[in-house]
Amino acid sequence: DATAELMALTVDAGQVSSVAVPGVVANPTRSAASVQGKSAAFYYSGTQDVRIVAGLPEEPRHVATWQTDRPLTQMAVNDDGTLLVYAVAEADGEAIYALSGSSGSPRFLTSAVSVSGLAITKNGDAIVTDRGANEVFVIWDATGGAVRKLLADVNDGVSSPAGVAVSSAGRIYVANTGCVLVLDPNGRVLKSQRCNCTVSGVNLLRDSVFRLTDGITQTIFLLDASSSEERILFVPPPQD
């Protein structure tokens, strides 16, 4: 149903509540949550637009719709829903752009080989993982100076990174082959957290808890980043 509205679900102490988000239709092609889950971006490939929802989870509201001229491959939104950073495919790689409420038009930031993940920090910096180049880099001040700086590469153990996320404390988590790389807010590599799993991404479940693997019919691996001593947990698959 092309007219069905998107529903926001809240789970609290085992109780599930839902509320429709007017102006945002169901079944987006791609979605992305902000660092603290206060905002989210929903991309629709059929109409090539991105709809921004703020006020999550209690009072979701549609705050913006931004049109894109090419299909998006990755995207990230900030906590107040005023900044969207996204990647699009080009003939010789990918290009990264920013859209903000102040400008309303796309601004080119930089190029990459193959963007596998994007995240926006509280300060408005964009963290990028490039699977093709085996790199993690930052775009400082994505709405201003937009200065690019390499944070980690193959010399730091970066290998086919699949995604990136930022905790509420500002730590950066990179989904890497067989592990999660942990960087401090300044981009310094702190450690590598091994996982006996295929890390497919770093997807926010709730504040500082991220899902690392796909599927719900098999063991689910989680990253608990609620303290400086991060740990990887697992949830066994459902029993028959």
PDB file of C-alpha atoms in Angstrom:
ATOM      1  CA  ASP A   1       0.000   0.000   0.000  1.00  0.00           C
ATOM      2  CA  ALA A   2       1.702   3.189  -1.221  1.00  0.00           C
ATOM      3  CA  THR A   3      -0.409   5.300   1.172  1.00  0.00           C
ATOM      4  CA  ALA A   4       0.339   3.303   4.342  1.00  0.00           C
ATOM      5  CA  GLU A   5       2.037   5.441   6.968  1.00  0.00           C
ATOM      6  CA  LEU A   6       5.251   4.552   8.713  1.00  0.00           C
ATOM      7  CA  MET A   7       4.745   3.344  12.295  1.00  0.00           C
ATOM      8  CA  ALA A   8       7.121   4.155  15.152  1.00  0.00           C
ATOM      9  CA  LEU A   9       7.307   1.393  17.760  1.00  0.00           C
ATOM     10  CA  THR A  10       8.401   1.843  21.385  1.00  0.00           C
ATOM     11  CA  VAL A  11       9.229  -1.111  23.620  1.00  0.00           C
ATOM     12  CA  ASP A  12       9.316  -0.342  27.350  1.00  0.00           C
ATOM     13  CA  ALA A  13       9.402  -3.015  30.066  1.00  0.00           C
ATOM     14  CA  GLY A  14       7.898  -5.542  27.704  1.00  0.00           C
ATOM     15  CA  GLN A  15       5.097  -3.216  26.616  1.00  0.00           C
ATOM     16  CA  VAL A  16       4.903  -2.267  22.934  1.00  0.00           C
ATOM     17  CA  SER A  17       3.260   0.936  21.761  1.00  0.00           C
ATOM     18  CA  SER A  18       2.992   2.340  18.244  1.00  0.00           C
ATOM     19  CA  VAL A  19       2.221   5.673  16.630  1.00  0.00           C
ATOM     20  CA  ALA A  20       1.845   6.622  12.968  1.00  0.00           C
ATOM     21  CA  VAL A  21       4.178   9.233  11.492  1.00  0.00           C
ATOM     22  CA  PRO A  22       2.066  11.487   9.225  1.00  0.00           C
ATOM     23  CA  GLY A  23       3.728  12.383   5.944  1.00  0.00           C
ATOM     24  CA  VAL A  24       6.089   9.404   5.971  1.00  0.00           C
ATOM     25  CA  VAL A  25       4.976   6.351   4.022  1.00  0.00           C
ATOM     26  CA  ALA A  26       5.822   2.767   4.928  1.00  0.00           C
ATOM     27  CA  ASN A  27       8.364   0.467   3.261  1.00  0.00           C
ATOM     28  CA  PRO A  28      11.385   2.722   2.709  1.00  0.00           C
ATOM     29  CA  THR A  29      14.256   1.366   0.632  1.00  0.00           C
ATOM     30  CA  ARG A  30      16.834   2.337   3.249  1.00  0.00           C
ATOM     31  CA  SER A  31      16.786   3.848   6.737  1.00  0.00           C
ATOM     32  CA  ALA A  32      19.317   5.284   9.170  1.00  0.00           C
ATOM     33  CA  ALA A  33      19.059   6.340  12.817  1.00  0.00           C
ATOM     34  CA  SER A  34      21.025   9.132  14.459  1.00  0.00           C
ATOM     35  CA  VAL A  35      23.634   8.546  17.179  1.00  0.00           C
ATOM     36  CA  GLN A  36      21.119   8.662  20.035  1.00  0.00           C
ATOM     37  CA  GLY A  37      18.147   7.465  18.003  1.00  0.00           C
ATOM     38  CA  LYS A  38      16.366  10.821  18.273  1.00  0.00           C
ATOM     39  CA  SER A  39      16.037  11.227  14.512  1.00  0.00           C
ATOM     40  CA  ALA A  40      15.926   8.930  11.506  1.00  0.00           C
ATOM     41  CA  ALA A  41      16.183   9.220   7.731  1.00  0.00           C
ATOM     42  CA  PHE A  42      14.082   7.149   5.319  1.00  0.00           C
ATOM     43  CA  TYR A  43      15.054   6.871   1.666  1.00  0.00           C
ATOM     44  CA  TYR A  44      12.595   5.896  -1.093  1.00  0.00           C
ATOM     45  CA  SER A  45      14.264   4.802  -4.318  1.00  0.00           C
ATOM     46  CA  GLY A  46      11.082   5.060  -6.388  1.00  0.00           C
ATOM     47  CA  THR A  47      10.732   8.803  -5.795  1.00  0.00           C
ATOM     48  CA  GLN A  48      14.408   9.396  -4.901  1.00  0.00           C
ATOM     49  CA  ASP A  49      13.607  11.401  -1.803  1.00  0.00           C
ATOM     50  CA  VAL A  50      14.662  11.223   1.831  1.00  0.00           C
ATOM     51  CA  ARG A  51      12.181  11.947   4.613  1.00  0.00           C
ATOM     52  CA  ILE A  52      13.492  13.011   8.003  1.00  0.00           C
ATOM     53  CA  VAL A  53      11.701  12.131  11.240  1.00  0.00           C
ATOM     54  CA  ALA A  54      12.677  13.828  14.512  1.00  0.00           C
ATOM     55  CA  GLY A  55      11.328  13.561  18.061  1.00  0.00           C
ATOM     56  CA  LEU A  56      11.909   9.834  18.364  1.00  0.00           C
ATOM     57  CA  PRO A  57      10.813   7.701  20.047  1.00  0.00           C
ATOM     58  CA  GLU A  58       7.967   9.360  22.002  1.00  0.00           C
ATOM     59  CA  GLU A  59       6.850  12.140  19.656  1.00  0.00           C
ATOM     60  CA  PRO A  60       7.904  11.313  16.081  1.00  0.00           C
ATOM     61  CA  ARG A  61       7.247  14.041  13.532  1.00  0.00           C
ATOM     62  CA  HIS A  62       8.094  14.544   9.873  1.00  0.00           C
ATOM     63  CA  VAL A  63      10.420  17.569   9.729  1.00  0.00           C
ATOM     64  CA  ALA A  64      11.852  17.562   6.196  1.00  0.00           C
ATOM     65  CA  THR A  65      11.815  15.957   2.763  1.00  0.00           C
ATOM     66  CA  TRP A  66      14.935  16.248   0.625  1.00  0.00           C
ATOM     67  CA  GLN A  67      15.094  15.286  -3.026  1.00  0.00           C
ATOM     68  CA  THR A  68      18.137  13.517  -4.500  1.00  0.00           C
ATOM     69  CA  ASP A  69      19.127  13.341  -8.150  1.00  0.00           C
ATOM     70  CA  ARG A  70      20.750   9.895  -7.963  1.00  0.00           C
ATOM     71  CA  PRO A  71      20.203   6.660  -5.987  1.00  0.00           C
ATOM     72  CA  LEU A  72      21.721   6.659  -2.491  1.00  0.00           C
ATOM     73  CA  THR A  73      24.104   3.887  -1.415  1.00  0.00           C
ATOM     74  CA  GLN A  74      24.594   4.970   2.228  1.00  0.00           C
ATOM     75  CA  MET A  75      23.344   7.763   4.486  1.00  0.00           C
ATOM     76  CA  ALA A  76      23.454   9.174   8.015  1.00  0.00           C
ATOM     77  CA  VAL A  77      21.446  11.808   9.892  1.00  0.00           C
ATOM     78  CA  ASN A  78      22.266  13.903  12.971  1.00  0.00           C
ATOM     79  CA  ASP A  79      20.270  13.900  16.210  1.00  0.00           C
ATOM     80  CA  ASP A  80      18.096  16.942  15.492  1.00  0.00           C
ATOM     81  CA  GLY A  81      17.399  15.945  11.896  1.00  0.00           C
ATOM     82  CA  THR A  82      19.008  19.034  10.345  1.00  0.00           C
ATOM     83  CA  LEU A  83      21.942  17.332   8.590  1.00  0.00           C
ATOM     84  CA  LEU A  84      21.991  14.417   6.153  1.00  0.00           C
ATOM     85  CA  VAL A  85      25.265  13.005   4.792  1.00  0.00           C
ATOM     86  CA  TYR A  86      24.908  10.511   1.968  1.00  0.00           C
ATOM     87  CA  ALA A  87      26.836   8.649  -0.731  1.00  0.00           C
ATOM     88  CA  VAL A  88      25.963   8.083  -4.380  1.00  0.00           C
ATOM     89  CA  ALA A  89      27.600   5.880  -6.991  1.00  0.00           C
ATOM     90  CA  GLU A  90      29.704   7.367  -9.764  1.00  0.00           C
ATOM     91  CA  ALA A  91      31.502   5.851 -12.739  1.00  0.00           C
ATOM     92  CA  ASP A  92      34.832   5.639 -10.912  1.00  0.00           C
ATOM     93  CA  GLY A  93      33.736   5.231  -7.288  1.00  0.00           C
ATOM     94  CA  GLU A  94      31.368   7.105  -4.992  1.00  0.00           C
ATOM     95  CA  ALA A  95      30.771  10.724  -4.033  1.00  0.00           C
ATOM     96  CA  ILE A  96      29.717  11.959  -0.596  1.00  0.00           C
ATOM     97  CA  TYR A  97      27.357  14.903  -0.193  1.00  0.00           C
ATOM     98  CA  ALA A  98      25.727  16.824   2.645  1.00  0.00           C
ATOM     99  CA  LEU A  99      22.238  18.300   2.868  1.00  0.00           C
ATOM    100  CA  SER A 100      21.370  20.640   5.709  1.00  0.00           C
ATOM    101  CA  GLY A 101      18.375  22.668   6.754  1.00  0.00           C
ATOM    102  CA  SER A 102      20.383  25.862   6.317  1.00  0.00           C
ATOM    103  CA  SER A 103      21.234  25.273   2.648  1.00  0.00           C
ATOM    104  CA  GLY A 104      18.584  22.954   1.232  1.00  0.00           C
ATOM    105  CA  SER A 105      20.812  21.964  -1.687  1.00  0.00           C
ATOM    106  CA  PRO A 106      23.432  19.162  -1.885  1.00  0.00           C
ATOM    107  CA  ARG A 107      27.031  20.082  -1.104  1.00  0.00           C
ATOM    108  CA  PHE A 108      29.866  17.881  -2.372  1.00  0.00           C
ATOM    109  CA  LEU A 109      32.202  16.804   0.457  1.00  0.00           C
ATOM    110  CA  THR A 110      34.638  14.216  -0.912  1.00  0.00           C
ATOM    111  CA  SER A 111      35.065  11.053  -2.976  1.00  0.00           C
ATOM    112  CA  ALA A 112      35.600   7.430  -1.958  1.00  0.00           C
ATOM    113  CA  VAL A 113      36.087   4.039  -3.571  1.00  0.00           C
ATOM    114  CA  SER A 114      33.161   2.147  -1.978  1.00  0.00           C
ATOM    115  CA  VAL A 115      31.356   3.655   1.016  1.00  0.00           C
ATOM    116  CA  SER A 116      30.152   0.924   3.383  1.00  0.00           C
ATOM    117  CA  GLY A 117      29.094   3.063   6.329  1.00  0.00           C
ATOM    118  CA  LEU A 118      28.387   6.626   7.469  1.00  0.00           C
ATOM    119  CA  ALA A 119      27.798   8.123  10.907  1.00  0.00           C
ATOM    120  CA  ILE A 120      27.453  11.693  12.178  1.00  0.00           C
ATOM    121  CA  THR A 121      28.857  12.687  15.572  1.00  0.00           C
ATOM    122  CA  LYS A 122      27.306  15.123  18.039  1.00  0.00           C
ATOM    123  CA  ASN A 123      29.656  17.807  16.708  1.00  0.00           C
ATOM    124  CA  GLY A 124      28.518  17.373  13.110  1.00  0.00           C
ATOM    125  CA  ASP A 125      31.559  15.441  11.891  1.00  0.00           C
ATOM    126  CA  ALA A 126      30.968  12.601   9.417  1.00  0.00           C
ATOM    127  CA  ILE A 127      32.731   9.258   9.943  1.00  0.00           C
ATOM    128  CA  VAL A 128      33.112   7.167   6.778  1.00  0.00           C
ATOM    129  CA  THR A 129      34.171   3.574   6.189  1.00  0.00           C
ATOM    130  CA  ASP A 130      35.486   2.799   2.715  1.00  0.00           C
ATOM    131  CA  ARG A 131      35.427  -0.923   1.962  1.00  0.00           C
ATOM    132  CA  GLY A 132      37.212  -0.533  -1.352  1.00  0.00           C
ATOM    133  CA  ALA A 133      40.151   1.390   0.126  1.00  0.00           C
ATOM    134  CA  ASN A 134      40.199  -0.373   3.537  1.00  0.00           C
ATOM    135  CA  GLU A 135      40.029   3.007   5.231  1.00  0.00           C
ATOM    136  CA  VAL A 136      38.184   4.866   7.953  1.00  0.00           C
ATOM    137  CA  PHE A 137      38.209   8.636   7.588  1.00  0.00           C
ATOM    138  CA  VAL A 138      36.446  11.656   9.064  1.00  0.00           C
ATOM    139  CA  ILE A 139      35.058  14.786   7.474  1.00  0.00           C
ATOM    140  CA  TRP A 140      35.462  17.370  10.220  1.00  0.00           C
ATOM    141  CA  ASP A 141      32.608  19.921  10.312  1.00  0.00           C
ATOM    142  CA  ALA A 142      30.526  18.514   7.460  1.00  0.00           C
ATOM    143  CA  THR A 143      28.417  21.689   7.193  1.00  0.00           C
ATOM    144  CA  GLY A 144      31.395  24.049   7.346  1.00  0.00           C
ATOM    145  CA  GLY A 145      35.042  23.547   6.456  1.00  0.00           C
ATOM    146  CA  ALA A 146      34.511  19.848   5.600  1.00  0.00           C
ATOM    147  CA  VAL A 147      38.145  18.848   6.172  1.00  0.00           C
ATOM    148  CA  ARG A 148      38.938  15.188   5.429  1.00  0.00           C
ATOM    149  CA  LYS A 149      41.375  13.238   7.622  1.00  0.00           C
ATOM    150  CA  LEU A 150      42.382   9.576   7.570  1.00  0.00           C
ATOM    151  CA  LEU A 151      41.749   7.821  10.886  1.00  0.00           C
ATOM    152  CA  ALA A 152      42.732   4.201  10.199  1.00  0.00           C
ATOM    153  CA  ASP A 153      43.738   1.940   7.317  1.00  0.00           C
ATOM    154  CA  VAL A 154      45.249  -1.494   6.651  1.00  0.00           C
ATOM    155  CA  ASN A 155      48.191  -0.640   8.902  1.00  0.00           C
ATOM    156  CA  ASP A 156      45.714  -0.422  11.792  1.00  0.00           C
ATOM    157  CA  GLY A 157      43.980  -3.669  10.850  1.00  0.00           C
ATOM    158  CA  VAL A 158      41.159  -2.254   8.737  1.00  0.00           C
ATOM    159  CA  SER A 159      39.943  -5.055   6.465  1.00  0.00           C
ATOM    160  CA  SER A 160      36.774  -4.821   4.358  1.00  0.00           C
ATOM    161  CA  PRO A 161      34.906  -2.585   6.835  1.00  0.00           C
ATOM    162  CA  ALA A 162      31.161  -3.151   6.648  1.00  0.00           C
ATOM    163  CA  GLY A 163      29.846  -0.185   8.625  1.00  0.00           C
ATOM    164  CA  VAL A 164      30.395   2.366  11.363  1.00  0.00           C
ATOM    165  CA  ALA A 165      28.564   3.802  14.362  1.00  0.00           C
ATOM    166  CA  VAL A 166      29.212   6.338  17.100  1.00  0.00           C
ATOM    167  CA  SER A 167      28.173   5.902  20.737  1.00  0.00           C
ATOM    168  CA  SER A 168      26.624   8.645  22.870  1.00  0.00           C
ATOM    169  CA  ALA A 169      30.046   8.974  24.534  1.00  0.00           C
ATOM    170  CA  GLY A 170      31.616   9.707  21.146  1.00  0.00           C
ATOM    171  CA  ARG A 171      33.508   6.461  20.634  1.00  0.00           C
ATOM    172  CA  ILE A 172      33.656   5.179  17.057  1.00  0.00           C
ATOM    173  CA  TYR A 173      32.915   1.526  16.255  1.00  0.00           C
ATOM    174  CA  VAL A 174      33.906   0.027  12.916  1.00  0.00           C
ATOM    175  CA  ALA A 175      32.445  -3.269  11.693  1.00  0.00           C
ATOM    176  CA  ASN A 176      35.588  -5.040  10.518  1.00  0.00           C
ATOM    177  CA  THR A 177      36.378  -8.556   9.315  1.00  0.00           C
ATOM    178  CA  GLY A 178      35.984 -10.772  12.410  1.00  0.00           C
ATOM    179  CA  CYS A 179      36.085  -7.893  14.879  1.00  0.00           C
ATOM    180  CA  VAL A 180      34.962  -4.416  15.861  1.00  0.00           C
ATOM    181  CA  LEU A 181      37.605  -1.699  15.822  1.00  0.00           C
ATOM    182  CA  VAL A 182      37.216   0.828  18.632  1.00  0.00           C
ATOM    183  CA  LEU A 183      38.392   4.423  18.144  1.00  0.00           C
ATOM    184  CA  ASP A 184      38.257   7.327  20.580  1.00  0.00           C
ATOM    185  CA  PRO A 185      36.346  10.553  19.741  1.00  0.00           C
ATOM    186  CA  ASN A 186      39.515  11.984  18.179  1.00  0.00           C
ATOM    187  CA  GLY A 187      39.838   8.985  15.860  1.00  0.00           C
ATOM    188  CA  ARG A 188      42.711   7.242  17.632  1.00  0.00           C
ATOM    189  CA  VAL A 189      42.516   3.440  17.402  1.00  0.00           C
ATOM    190  CA  LEU A 190      42.148   2.021  20.913  1.00  0.00           C
ATOM    191  CA  LYS A 191      41.605  -1.698  20.428  1.00  0.00           C
ATOM    192  CA  SER A 192      40.122  -4.490  18.378  1.00  0.00           C
ATOM    193  CA  GLN A 193      37.171  -6.381  19.887  1.00  0.00           C
ATOM    194  CA  ARG A 194      37.119  -9.914  18.467  1.00  0.00           C
ATOM    195  CA  CYS A 195      33.826 -11.541  17.531  1.00  0.00           C
ATOM    196  CA  ASN A 196      33.276 -15.183  16.668  1.00  0.00           C
ATOM    197  CA  CYS A 197      30.858 -14.077  13.984  1.00  0.00           C
ATOM    198  CA  THR A 198      30.537 -12.436  10.595  1.00  0.00           C
ATOM    199  CA  VAL A 199      30.212  -8.761  11.448  1.00  0.00           C
ATOM    200  CA  SER A 200      27.750  -7.268   8.952  1.00  0.00           C
ATOM    201  CA  GLY A 201      27.353  -3.813  10.481  1.00  0.00           C
ATOM    202  CA  VAL A 202      27.055  -1.769  13.656  1.00  0.00           C
ATOM    203  CA  ASN A 203      23.329  -1.080  13.945  1.00  0.00           C
ATOM    204  CA  LEU A 204      21.850   0.872  16.856  1.00  0.00           C
ATOM    205  CA  LEU A 205      19.314  -1.031  18.974  1.00  0.00           C
ATOM    206  CA  ARG A 206      19.223   1.402  21.875  1.00  0.00           C
ATOM    207  CA  ASP A 207      21.646   3.815  23.488  1.00  0.00           C
ATOM    208  CA  SER A 208      25.157   2.289  23.209  1.00  0.00           C
ATOM    209  CA  VAL A 209      23.919  -1.197  22.270  1.00  0.00           C
ATOM    210  CA  PHE A 210      24.499  -2.237  18.661  1.00  0.00           C
ATOM    211  CA  ARG A 211      23.563  -5.293  16.606  1.00  0.00           C
ATOM    212  CA  LEU A 212      26.529  -6.769  14.735  1.00  0.00           C
ATOM    213  CA  THR A 213      24.952  -9.602  12.742  1.00  0.00           C
ATOM    214  CA  ASP A 214      21.972 -10.106  10.437  1.00  0.00           C
ATOM    215  CA  GLY A 215      18.995 -12.396  10.859  1.00  0.00           C
ATOM    216  CA  ILE A 216      16.838 -13.408  13.812  1.00  0.00           C
ATOM    217  CA  THR A 217      16.696 -17.178  13.257  1.00  0.00           C
ATOM    218  CA  GLN A 218      20.342 -17.623  14.224  1.00  0.00           C
ATOM    219  CA  THR A 219      22.571 -16.415  17.034  1.00  0.00           C
ATOM    220  CA  ILE A 220      22.529 -12.613  17.262  1.00  0.00           C
ATOM    221  CA  PHE A 221      25.730 -10.872  18.329  1.00  0.00           C
ATOM    222  CA  LEU A 222      25.560  -7.506  20.093  1.00  0.00           C
ATOM    223  CA  LEU A 223      28.109  -4.887  21.092  1.00  0.00           C
ATOM    224  CA  ASP A 224      27.492  -3.425  24.557  1.00  0.00           C
ATOM    225  CA  ALA A 225      29.231  -0.037  24.529  1.00  0.00           C
ATOM    226  CA  SER A 226      27.648   1.324  27.693  1.00  0.00           C
ATOM    227  CA  SER A 227      31.075   1.616  29.361  1.00  0.00           C
ATOM    228  CA  SER A 228      34.701   2.041  28.304  1.00  0.00           C
ATOM    229  CA  GLU A 229      35.083  -1.740  28.647  1.00  0.00           C
ATOM    230  CA  GLU A 230      33.062  -2.742  25.630  1.00  0.00           C
ATOM    231  CA  ARG A 231      31.929  -6.341  25.424  1.00  0.00           C
ATOM    232  CA  ILE A 232      30.337  -8.555  22.813  1.00  0.00           C
ATOM    233  CA  LEU A 233      27.234 -10.487  23.844  1.00  0.00           C
ATOM    234  CA  PHE A 234      25.137 -13.028  22.022  1.00  0.00           C
ATOM    235  CA  VAL A 235      21.484 -14.023  21.991  1.00  0.00           C
ATOM    236  CA  PRO A 236      20.870 -17.713  21.169  1.00  0.00           C
ATOM    237  CA  PRO A 237      18.494 -18.537  18.304  1.00  0.00           C
ATOM    238  CA  PRO A 238      14.865 -19.378  19.166  1.00  0.00           C
ATOM    239  CA  GLN A 239      14.224 -22.975  20.069  1.00  0.00           C
ATOM    240  CA  ASP A 240      11.815 -25.091  18.048  1.00  0.00           C
TER     241      ASP A 240
END
